[in-house]
Amino acid sequence: MINMKKITIAFVCLFLIGCFTGCDPYERTPVEKSIFVNHQSLTMLVGDQMQLKASPSKVTYSWKSEDPAVATVNSSGLVEAIGEGATNIVVSHNGIEAKVPVAVNQRIRLEKIEFNESVVDLAIGSKLSLNPLPVPHNANDFNRFYWSSDNENVAVVDVMGQVKAIAPGVATITVKGGELSGTLKVRVFKSFNVALKKPVRVSSLYAPQFVGENAVDGILNTSDNSNRWLCKPTTSNGPQWIEVDLEGKYEIYSLEFWIQEGWPSIDFKFQKKENDEWVDIFTETGNSKSAYSRTFEATTAKKVRIYFTLGSKDGIVRMYEMRVHAKIFE
């Protein structure tokens, strides 16, 4: 019995020795202590204030500026920009510190916001990116531009200043920077062919069936050579023309016409009648396109004509259809 006790005691001792000798030694790893600040850096204008906060929050910190001529900081971490330059705000506690770089720029006040134009015209569905001009150009006392439309049924504007035309009418687009604002008027129009089925006069007919009315009947079929206006050759008969009475004053801005393929009208003028005289809207020379299109500065007209000085290489104008587009705002 005594021997059994001795054996048991010896076994326990050996077990305990094995446990202690087999365990890895315990090592202490030091915990890195840091101060965290809510801003890694600051960019400020003279006169601005910014609040810095350090954490852990249940600690009293000391705050100082390395250059109070650039920026100062009070005991609670409130930074004030004093003069142009760069410095560091230092926050510390029990020998631990953190630095926040501060850049201070001179304040250049925005005096006004301008646009290159006071009014722009947009066709329904079209878009336009507006570019406001700050005065002076390097003004820096505002963060960004803010946009709005006073009539979103007519035109809407997004955060980047892109306007989209919705329906005919007028909308005022406002851009705001800081306390100042600028405005631009947007007129939205629908495009309408005001030459459609209107009274026509022409200089001549190549044959009786090729009347001027064929060119404004609204039928565009370049495979149907019977439905077009043909004139006598300009090469032997002098300039030829087609005149359209729009039967009202319209703000026109675009001309289109279609000529037989291979026989484009080369030299011509687009004109309007003003005080009983024909006035040039634009002149075209050396045209090589059978399907012709040109947009021009909008002008008011009641009667228009295309005046051909060289109808084609053989002088004959072979016109299937012509369209005169006007801006309709209602």
mmCIF file of C-alpha atoms in Angstrom:
data_model
loop_
_atom_site.group_PDB
_atom_site.id
_atom_site.type_symbol
_atom_site.label_atom_id
_atom_site.label_comp_id
_atom_site.label_asym_id
_atom_site.label_seq_id
_atom_site.Cartn_x
_atom_site.Cartn_y
_atom_site.Cartn_z
ATOM 1 C CA MET A 1 0.000 0.000 0.000
ATOM 2 C CA ILE A 2 2.801 2.338 0.914
ATOM 3 C CA ASN A 3 4.587 1.450 -2.282
ATOM 4 C CA MET A 4 1.485 2.259 -4.327
ATOM 5 C CA LYS A 5 1.315 5.725 -2.739
ATOM 6 C CA LYS A 6 4.970 6.337 -3.509
ATOM 7 C CA ILE A 7 4.449 5.265 -7.103
ATOM 8 C CA THR A 8 1.428 7.516 -7.477
ATOM 9 C CA ILE A 9 3.248 10.510 -5.998
ATOM 10 C CA ALA A 10 6.239 9.924 -8.263
ATOM 11 C CA PHE A 11 3.989 9.728 -11.346
ATOM 12 C CA VAL A 12 2.254 12.970 -10.488
ATOM 13 C CA CYS A 13 5.585 14.739 -9.997
ATOM 14 C CA LEU A 14 6.889 13.501 -13.306
ATOM 15 C CA PHE A 15 3.676 14.642 -15.037
ATOM 16 C CA LEU A 16 3.920 18.119 -13.558
ATOM 17 C CA ILE A 17 7.566 18.430 -14.519
ATOM 18 C CA GLY A 18 6.707 17.392 -18.054
ATOM 19 C CA CYS A 19 3.952 19.974 -18.297
ATOM 20 C CA PHE A 20 6.136 22.829 -17.159
ATOM 21 C CA THR A 21 9.114 21.882 -19.250
ATOM 22 C CA GLY A 22 6.955 21.330 -22.388
ATOM 23 C CA CYS A 23 5.217 24.726 -22.400
ATOM 24 C CA ASP A 24 6.532 27.626 -24.481
ATOM 25 C CA PRO A 25 7.823 30.565 -22.443
ATOM 26 C CA TYR A 26 5.247 33.445 -22.219
ATOM 27 C CA GLU A 27 6.390 36.605 -24.068
ATOM 28 C CA ARG A 28 4.910 40.081 -23.538
ATOM 29 C CA THR A 29 4.269 42.047 -26.759
ATOM 30 C CA PRO A 30 4.218 45.782 -26.214
ATOM 31 C CA VAL A 31 1.018 47.519 -27.446
ATOM 32 C CA GLU A 32 1.745 50.421 -29.774
ATOM 33 C CA LYS A 33 0.116 53.603 -28.482
ATOM 34 C CA SER A 34 -1.151 56.157 -31.025
ATOM 35 C CA ILE A 35 -3.301 59.253 -31.284
ATOM 36 C CA PHE A 36 -5.895 59.312 -34.032
ATOM 37 C CA VAL A 37 -7.163 62.642 -35.490
ATOM 38 C CA ASN A 38 -10.350 63.122 -37.537
ATOM 39 C CA HIS A 39 -8.420 64.862 -40.372
ATOM 40 C CA GLN A 40 -5.136 63.672 -41.856
ATOM 41 C CA SER A 41 -4.483 67.133 -43.334
ATOM 42 C CA LEU A 42 -6.200 70.486 -43.778
ATOM 43 C CA THR A 43 -6.398 72.899 -46.715
ATOM 44 C CA MET A 44 -7.848 76.219 -45.622
ATOM 45 C CA LEU A 45 -8.375 79.816 -46.691
ATOM 46 C CA VAL A 46 -7.345 82.752 -44.531
ATOM 47 C CA GLY A 47 -10.092 83.286 -41.961
ATOM 48 C CA ASP A 48 -11.433 79.711 -42.084
ATOM 49 C CA GLN A 49 -11.866 77.611 -38.942
ATOM 50 C CA MET A 50 -11.750 73.808 -38.695
ATOM 51 C CA GLN A 51 -12.336 71.565 -35.676
ATOM 52 C CA LEU A 52 -9.840 68.779 -35.042
ATOM 53 C CA LYS A 53 -10.787 65.912 -32.742
ATOM 54 C CA ALA A 54 -8.389 63.360 -31.268
ATOM 55 C CA SER A 55 -9.121 59.865 -29.983
ATOM 56 C CA PRO A 56 -9.269 57.989 -27.660
ATOM 57 C CA SER A 57 -11.718 60.665 -26.582
ATOM 58 C CA LYS A 58 -11.474 60.096 -22.786
ATOM 59 C CA VAL A 59 -8.088 61.776 -22.659
ATOM 60 C CA THR A 60 -7.007 65.382 -22.261
ATOM 61 C CA TYR A 61 -4.723 66.434 -25.107
ATOM 62 C CA SER A 62 -2.350 69.289 -25.644
ATOM 63 C CA TRP A 63 -2.589 71.210 -28.927
ATOM 64 C CA LYS A 64 -0.056 73.536 -30.530
ATOM 65 C CA SER A 65 0.847 75.064 -33.904
ATOM 66 C CA GLU A 66 4.380 74.950 -35.234
ATOM 67 C CA ASP A 67 3.800 78.322 -36.936
ATOM 68 C CA PRO A 68 1.059 80.501 -35.397
ATOM 69 C CA ALA A 69 1.573 83.046 -38.206
ATOM 70 C CA VAL A 70 0.028 80.507 -40.573
ATOM 71 C CA ALA A 71 -2.527 78.814 -38.315
ATOM 72 C CA THR A 72 -3.418 78.788 -34.644
ATOM 73 C CA VAL A 73 -5.129 76.124 -32.544
ATOM 74 C CA ASN A 74 -6.872 76.432 -29.184
ATOM 75 C CA SER A 75 -6.976 73.964 -26.293
ATOM 76 C CA SER A 76 -9.933 72.082 -27.777
ATOM 77 C CA GLY A 77 -8.385 71.592 -31.251
ATOM 78 C CA LEU A 78 -10.117 74.450 -33.103
ATOM 79 C CA VAL A 79 -7.790 75.560 -35.932
ATOM 80 C CA GLU A 80 -7.946 79.048 -37.449
ATOM 81 C CA ALA A 81 -6.150 79.998 -40.681
ATOM 82 C CA ILE A 82 -4.165 83.216 -40.157
ATOM 83 C CA GLY A 83 -1.830 83.710 -43.114
ATOM 84 C CA GLU A 84 -0.723 82.077 -46.346
ATOM 85 C CA GLY A 85 1.745 79.236 -45.913
ATOM 86 C CA ALA A 86 2.115 75.748 -44.430
ATOM 87 C CA THR A 87 2.546 74.410 -40.918
ATOM 88 C CA ASN A 88 1.702 71.468 -38.667
ATOM 89 C CA ILE A 89 -0.803 71.214 -35.848
ATOM 90 C CA VAL A 90 0.616 68.960 -33.131
ATOM 91 C CA VAL A 91 -1.579 67.037 -30.676
ATOM 92 C CA SER A 92 0.084 65.183 -27.801
ATOM 93 C CA HIS A 93 -0.527 63.196 -24.619
ATOM 94 C CA ASN A 94 1.968 61.528 -22.283
ATOM 95 C CA GLY A 95 4.837 61.819 -24.743
ATOM 96 C CA ILE A 96 2.811 60.531 -27.710
ATOM 97 C CA GLU A 97 2.030 62.972 -30.505
ATOM 98 C CA ALA A 98 0.484 63.238 -33.934
ATOM 99 C CA LYS A 99 0.909 65.922 -36.588
ATOM 100 C CA VAL A 100 -1.694 67.290 -38.963
ATOM 101 C CA PRO A 101 -0.268 69.220 -41.977
ATOM 102 C CA VAL A 102 -2.087 72.487 -42.679
ATOM 103 C CA ALA A 103 -1.911 74.451 -45.954
ATOM 104 C CA VAL A 104 -3.383 77.976 -45.932
ATOM 105 C CA ASN A 105 -4.134 79.929 -49.110
ATOM 106 C CA GLN A 106 -5.019 83.562 -49.501
ATOM 107 C CA ARG A 107 -8.780 84.071 -49.873
ATOM 108 C CA ILE A 108 -9.796 85.356 -53.318
ATOM 109 C CA ARG A 109 -13.431 86.381 -53.145
ATOM 110 C CA LEU A 110 -15.902 85.562 -55.910
ATOM 111 C CA GLU A 111 -17.268 88.841 -57.289
ATOM 112 C CA LYS A 112 -19.779 87.541 -59.847
ATOM 113 C CA ILE A 113 -20.678 84.616 -62.114
ATOM 114 C CA GLU A 114 -21.043 85.176 -65.840
ATOM 115 C CA PHE A 115 -21.944 83.254 -68.995
ATOM 116 C CA ASN A 116 -20.680 83.903 -72.517
ATOM 117 C CA GLU A 117 -24.312 84.234 -73.619
ATOM 118 C CA SER A 118 -27.426 85.457 -71.876
ATOM 119 C CA VAL A 119 -29.805 83.314 -73.975
ATOM 120 C CA VAL A 120 -29.408 79.931 -75.667
ATOM 121 C CA ASP A 121 -31.842 78.063 -77.921
ATOM 122 C CA LEU A 122 -32.198 74.281 -77.724
ATOM 123 C CA ALA A 123 -34.276 71.881 -79.780
ATOM 124 C CA ILE A 124 -36.496 69.449 -77.865
ATOM 125 C CA GLY A 125 -34.433 66.509 -76.630
ATOM 126 C CA SER A 126 -31.067 68.179 -77.124
ATOM 127 C CA LYS A 127 -28.493 68.711 -74.369
ATOM 128 C CA LEU A 128 -25.970 71.433 -73.627
ATOM 129 C CA SER A 129 -23.225 71.630 -70.979
ATOM 130 C CA LEU A 130 -23.074 75.129 -69.503
ATOM 131 C CA ASN A 131 -19.770 76.697 -68.525
ATOM 132 C CA PRO A 132 -20.132 79.455 -65.919
ATOM 133 C CA LEU A 133 -17.266 81.922 -65.658
ATOM 134 C CA PRO A 134 -16.255 82.946 -62.119
ATOM 135 C CA VAL A 135 -14.993 86.527 -61.779
ATOM 136 C CA PRO A 136 -12.133 86.680 -61.016
ATOM 137 C CA HIS A 137 -11.252 83.391 -62.699
ATOM 138 C CA ASN A 138 -9.142 82.233 -59.710
ATOM 139 C CA ALA A 139 -11.778 82.945 -57.038
ATOM 140 C CA ASN A 140 -11.551 80.244 -54.357
ATOM 141 C CA ASP A 141 -13.969 81.159 -51.579
ATOM 142 C CA PHE A 142 -16.686 78.748 -52.765
ATOM 143 C CA ASN A 143 -16.701 74.962 -52.906
ATOM 144 C CA ARG A 144 -18.657 74.256 -56.095
ATOM 145 C CA PHE A 145 -21.483 75.414 -58.333
ATOM 146 C CA TYR A 146 -25.099 74.511 -57.591
ATOM 147 C CA TRP A 147 -27.639 74.406 -60.422
ATOM 148 C CA SER A 148 -31.407 74.831 -60.672
ATOM 149 C CA SER A 149 -34.147 75.428 -63.263
ATOM 150 C CA ASP A 150 -37.212 77.559 -62.599
ATOM 151 C CA ASN A 151 -39.270 75.564 -65.111
ATOM 152 C CA GLU A 152 -38.417 71.870 -65.256
ATOM 153 C CA ASN A 153 -41.335 71.253 -67.609
ATOM 154 C CA VAL A 154 -39.293 73.134 -70.217
ATOM 155 C CA ALA A 155 -35.668 72.370 -69.289
ATOM 156 C CA VAL A 156 -33.868 70.481 -66.521
ATOM 157 C CA VAL A 157 -30.266 70.820 -65.372
ATOM 158 C CA ASP A 158 -28.099 68.270 -63.558
ATOM 159 C CA VAL A 159 -25.433 68.741 -60.876
ATOM 160 C CA MET A 160 -22.738 69.170 -63.536
ATOM 161 C CA GLY A 161 -24.576 71.971 -65.360
ATOM 162 C CA GLN A 162 -25.825 69.928 -68.312
ATOM 163 C CA VAL A 163 -29.194 71.192 -69.556
ATOM 164 C CA LYS A 164 -31.721 68.962 -71.313
ATOM 165 C CA ALA A 165 -34.543 70.497 -73.350
ATOM 166 C CA ILE A 166 -37.923 68.953 -72.500
ATOM 167 C CA ALA A 167 -40.717 70.969 -74.134
ATOM 168 C CA PRO A 168 -41.227 74.300 -75.970
ATOM 169 C CA GLY A 169 -41.035 77.343 -73.721
ATOM 170 C CA VAL A 170 -38.567 79.361 -71.663
ATOM 171 C CA ALA A 171 -36.688 78.375 -68.507
ATOM 172 C CA THR A 172 -34.198 80.324 -66.434
ATOM 173 C CA ILE A 173 -31.172 78.316 -65.325
ATOM 174 C CA THR A 174 -29.522 79.572 -62.136
ATOM 175 C CA VAL A 175 -26.007 78.710 -60.997
ATOM 176 C CA LYS A 176 -24.968 79.523 -57.446
ATOM 177 C CA GLY A 177 -21.457 79.754 -56.047
ATOM 178 C CA GLY A 178 -21.173 80.725 -52.402
ATOM 179 C CA GLU A 179 -23.557 83.631 -51.838
ATOM 180 C CA LEU A 180 -23.539 84.761 -55.488
ATOM 181 C CA SER A 181 -25.486 83.517 -58.482
ATOM 182 C CA GLY A 182 -25.746 83.926 -62.253
ATOM 183 C CA THR A 183 -28.597 83.195 -64.642
ATOM 184 C CA LEU A 184 -29.040 82.063 -68.217
ATOM 185 C CA LYS A 185 -32.268 81.936 -70.225
ATOM 186 C CA VAL A 186 -32.934 78.742 -72.171
ATOM 187 C CA ARG A 187 -35.485 78.843 -74.992
ATOM 188 C CA VAL A 188 -36.671 75.400 -76.055
ATOM 189 C CA PHE A 189 -38.149 75.026 -79.510
ATOM 190 C CA LYS A 190 -39.612 72.393 -81.756
ATOM 191 C CA SER A 191 -38.343 72.362 -85.317
ATOM 192 C CA PHE A 192 -40.935 72.713 -88.060
ATOM 193 C CA ASN A 193 -40.674 72.717 -91.847
ATOM 194 C CA VAL A 194 -42.400 76.016 -92.649
ATOM 195 C CA ALA A 195 -41.986 75.535 -96.419
ATOM 196 C CA LEU A 196 -44.259 72.493 -96.434
ATOM 197 C CA LYS A 197 -47.070 72.900 -99.024
ATOM 198 C CA LYS A 198 -46.580 76.659 -99.168
ATOM 199 C CA PRO A 199 -47.021 78.792 -102.346
ATOM 200 C CA VAL A 200 -44.092 78.508 -104.747
ATOM 201 C CA ARG A 201 -42.743 80.566 -107.640
ATOM 202 C CA VAL A 202 -39.925 79.371 -109.898
ATOM 203 C CA SER A 203 -37.798 80.972 -112.589
ATOM 204 C CA SER A 204 -38.522 78.323 -115.224
ATOM 205 C CA LEU A 205 -39.695 74.778 -115.919
ATOM 206 C CA TYR A 206 -37.705 72.240 -117.909
ATOM 207 C CA ALA A 207 -41.036 70.607 -118.766
ATOM 208 C CA PRO A 208 -44.631 71.347 -117.674
ATOM 209 C CA GLN A 209 -44.845 68.381 -115.277
ATOM 210 C CA PHE A 210 -41.793 69.427 -113.245
ATOM 211 C CA VAL A 211 -43.507 72.194 -111.270
ATOM 212 C CA GLY A 212 -42.098 73.952 -108.227
ATOM 213 C CA GLU A 213 -44.873 72.610 -105.991
ATOM 214 C CA ASN A 214 -43.277 69.170 -106.303
ATOM 215 C CA ALA A 215 -40.374 70.438 -104.184
ATOM 216 C CA VAL A 216 -42.541 71.374 -101.168
ATOM 217 C CA ASP A 217 -45.204 68.659 -101.186
ATOM 218 C CA GLY A 218 -43.604 66.751 -98.305
ATOM 219 C CA ILE A 219 -42.912 63.675 -100.443
ATOM 220 C CA LEU A 220 -39.240 62.710 -100.464
ATOM 221 C CA ASN A 221 -38.704 59.864 -102.892
ATOM 222 C CA THR A 222 -35.434 60.111 -104.778
ATOM 223 C CA SER A 223 -36.444 57.090 -106.867
ATOM 224 C CA ASP A 224 -39.409 58.936 -108.368
ATOM 225 C CA ASN A 225 -38.018 61.203 -111.055
ATOM 226 C CA SER A 226 -41.489 62.425 -111.997
ATOM 227 C CA ASN A 227 -42.070 64.150 -108.636
ATOM 228 C CA ARG A 228 -39.506 66.961 -108.650
ATOM 229 C CA TRP A 229 -38.796 70.445 -109.923
ATOM 230 C CA LEU A 230 -36.537 70.827 -112.956
ATOM 231 C CA CYS A 231 -35.489 74.174 -114.357
ATOM 232 C CA LYS A 232 -33.888 75.264 -117.577
ATOM 233 C CA PRO A 233 -30.078 75.137 -117.587
ATOM 234 C CA THR A 234 -28.300 77.965 -115.784
ATOM 235 C CA THR A 235 -25.451 77.530 -118.256
ATOM 236 C CA SER A 236 -27.568 78.873 -121.121
ATOM 237 C CA ASN A 237 -30.446 80.682 -119.394
ATOM 238 C CA GLY A 238 -28.723 82.477 -116.523
ATOM 239 C CA PRO A 239 -29.466 82.081 -112.793
ATOM 240 C CA GLN A 240 -32.517 80.000 -111.834
ATOM 241 C CA TRP A 241 -34.462 80.141 -108.579
ATOM 242 C CA ILE A 242 -37.242 78.678 -106.470
ATOM 243 C CA GLU A 243 -39.136 81.035 -104.137
ATOM 244 C CA VAL A 244 -41.376 80.004 -101.225
ATOM 245 C CA ASP A 245 -43.905 82.231 -99.487
ATOM 246 C CA LEU A 246 -43.884 81.049 -95.850
ATOM 247 C CA GLU A 247 -47.192 82.888 -95.261
ATOM 248 C CA GLY A 248 -46.026 84.404 -92.006
ATOM 249 C CA LYS A 249 -42.854 85.514 -90.254
ATOM 250 C CA TYR A 250 -40.764 82.709 -88.831
ATOM 251 C CA GLU A 251 -37.406 82.416 -87.107
ATOM 252 C CA ILE A 252 -35.697 80.142 -89.618
ATOM 253 C CA TYR A 253 -32.347 78.469 -88.946
ATOM 254 C CA SER A 254 -31.837 75.529 -91.323
ATOM 255 C CA LEU A 255 -32.142 74.620 -95.014
ATOM 256 C CA GLU A 256 -32.274 71.151 -96.548
ATOM 257 C CA PHE A 257 -32.839 69.982 -100.105
ATOM 258 C CA TRP A 258 -32.365 66.838 -102.173
ATOM 259 C CA ILE A 259 -31.085 66.771 -105.743
ATOM 260 C CA GLN A 260 -30.766 63.851 -108.159
ATOM 261 C CA GLU A 261 -27.703 61.744 -107.308
ATOM 262 C CA GLY A 262 -24.716 62.645 -109.454
ATOM 263 C CA TRP A 263 -26.129 66.074 -110.380
ATOM 264 C CA PRO A 264 -25.598 68.254 -107.269
ATOM 265 C CA SER A 265 -26.316 71.957 -107.410
ATOM 266 C CA ILE A 266 -22.888 73.537 -107.277
ATOM 267 C CA ASP A 267 -23.176 77.300 -106.671
ATOM 268 C CA PHE A 268 -26.158 79.011 -105.074
ATOM 269 C CA LYS A 269 -27.395 81.522 -102.508
ATOM 270 C CA PHE A 270 -30.104 81.189 -99.895
ATOM 271 C CA GLN A 271 -31.942 84.484 -99.574
ATOM 272 C CA LYS A 272 -34.832 86.170 -97.779
ATOM 273 C CA LYS A 273 -36.967 89.052 -98.976
ATOM 274 C CA GLU A 274 -36.590 92.182 -96.915
ATOM 275 C CA ASN A 275 -38.107 95.560 -97.870
ATOM 276 C CA ASP A 276 -38.827 94.223 -101.376
ATOM 277 C CA GLU A 277 -35.197 93.271 -101.892
ATOM 278 C CA TRP A 278 -33.508 89.894 -101.747
ATOM 279 C CA VAL A 279 -30.889 89.667 -98.993
ATOM 280 C CA ASP A 280 -28.340 86.837 -98.758
ATOM 281 C CA ILE A 281 -28.605 84.549 -95.729
ATOM 282 C CA PHE A 282 -25.615 82.533 -96.919
ATOM 283 C CA THR A 283 -23.712 81.669 -100.099
ATOM 284 C CA GLU A 284 -22.550 78.189 -101.142
ATOM 285 C CA THR A 285 -19.899 77.520 -103.781
ATOM 286 C CA GLY A 286 -18.477 74.236 -104.978
ATOM 287 C CA ASN A 287 -21.150 72.048 -103.380
ATOM 288 C CA SER A 288 -20.818 68.347 -104.205
ATOM 289 C CA LYS A 289 -23.621 66.900 -102.076
ATOM 290 C CA SER A 290 -26.882 65.719 -103.558
ATOM 291 C CA ALA A 291 -28.474 65.725 -100.090
ATOM 292 C CA TYR A 292 -27.665 69.217 -98.861
ATOM 293 C CA SER A 293 -28.113 70.501 -95.295
ATOM 294 C CA ARG A 294 -26.935 73.661 -93.577
ATOM 295 C CA THR A 295 -27.698 75.338 -90.271
ATOM 296 C CA PHE A 296 -27.214 79.083 -90.052
ATOM 297 C CA GLU A 297 -27.695 81.904 -87.571
ATOM 298 C CA ALA A 298 -31.424 82.230 -86.963
ATOM 299 C CA THR A 299 -33.127 85.023 -88.864
ATOM 300 C CA THR A 300 -36.720 86.183 -89.314
ATOM 301 C CA ALA A 301 -38.178 85.685 -92.767
ATOM 302 C CA LYS A 302 -41.522 85.627 -94.571
ATOM 303 C CA LYS A 303 -40.339 84.795 -98.095
ATOM 304 C CA VAL A 304 -37.227 82.820 -99.025
ATOM 305 C CA ARG A 305 -35.595 81.549 -102.179
ATOM 306 C CA ILE A 306 -32.676 79.464 -103.387
ATOM 307 C CA TYR A 307 -30.890 81.343 -106.152
ATOM 308 C CA PHE A 308 -28.811 79.019 -108.355
ATOM 309 C CA THR A 309 -25.941 80.436 -110.367
ATOM 310 C CA LEU A 310 -24.683 76.970 -111.354
ATOM 311 C CA GLY A 311 -27.512 74.472 -111.069
ATOM 312 C CA SER A 312 -25.316 71.425 -111.803
ATOM 313 C CA LYS A 313 -22.606 70.424 -114.228
ATOM 314 C CA ASP A 314 -25.123 70.803 -117.078
ATOM 315 C CA GLY A 315 -26.863 73.748 -115.386
ATOM 316 C CA ILE A 316 -30.175 71.995 -114.599
ATOM 317 C CA VAL A 317 -31.552 71.906 -111.047
ATOM 318 C CA ARG A 318 -33.178 68.518 -110.348
ATOM 319 C CA MET A 319 -34.811 69.070 -106.950
ATOM 320 C CA TYR A 320 -36.916 66.395 -105.257
ATOM 321 C CA GLU A 321 -37.706 68.264 -102.033
ATOM 322 C CA MET A 322 -36.672 71.287 -99.986
ATOM 323 C CA ARG A 323 -37.274 72.074 -96.334
ATOM 324 C CA VAL A 324 -36.890 75.322 -94.417
ATOM 325 C CA HIS A 325 -36.790 74.740 -90.673
ATOM 326 C CA ALA A 326 -38.042 77.294 -88.162
ATOM 327 C CA LYS A 327 -37.951 77.484 -84.372
ATOM 328 C CA ILE A 328 -41.399 77.207 -82.785
ATOM 329 C CA PHE A 329 -41.434 78.105 -79.084
ATOM 330 C CA GLU A 330 -45.024 77.245 -78.220
#
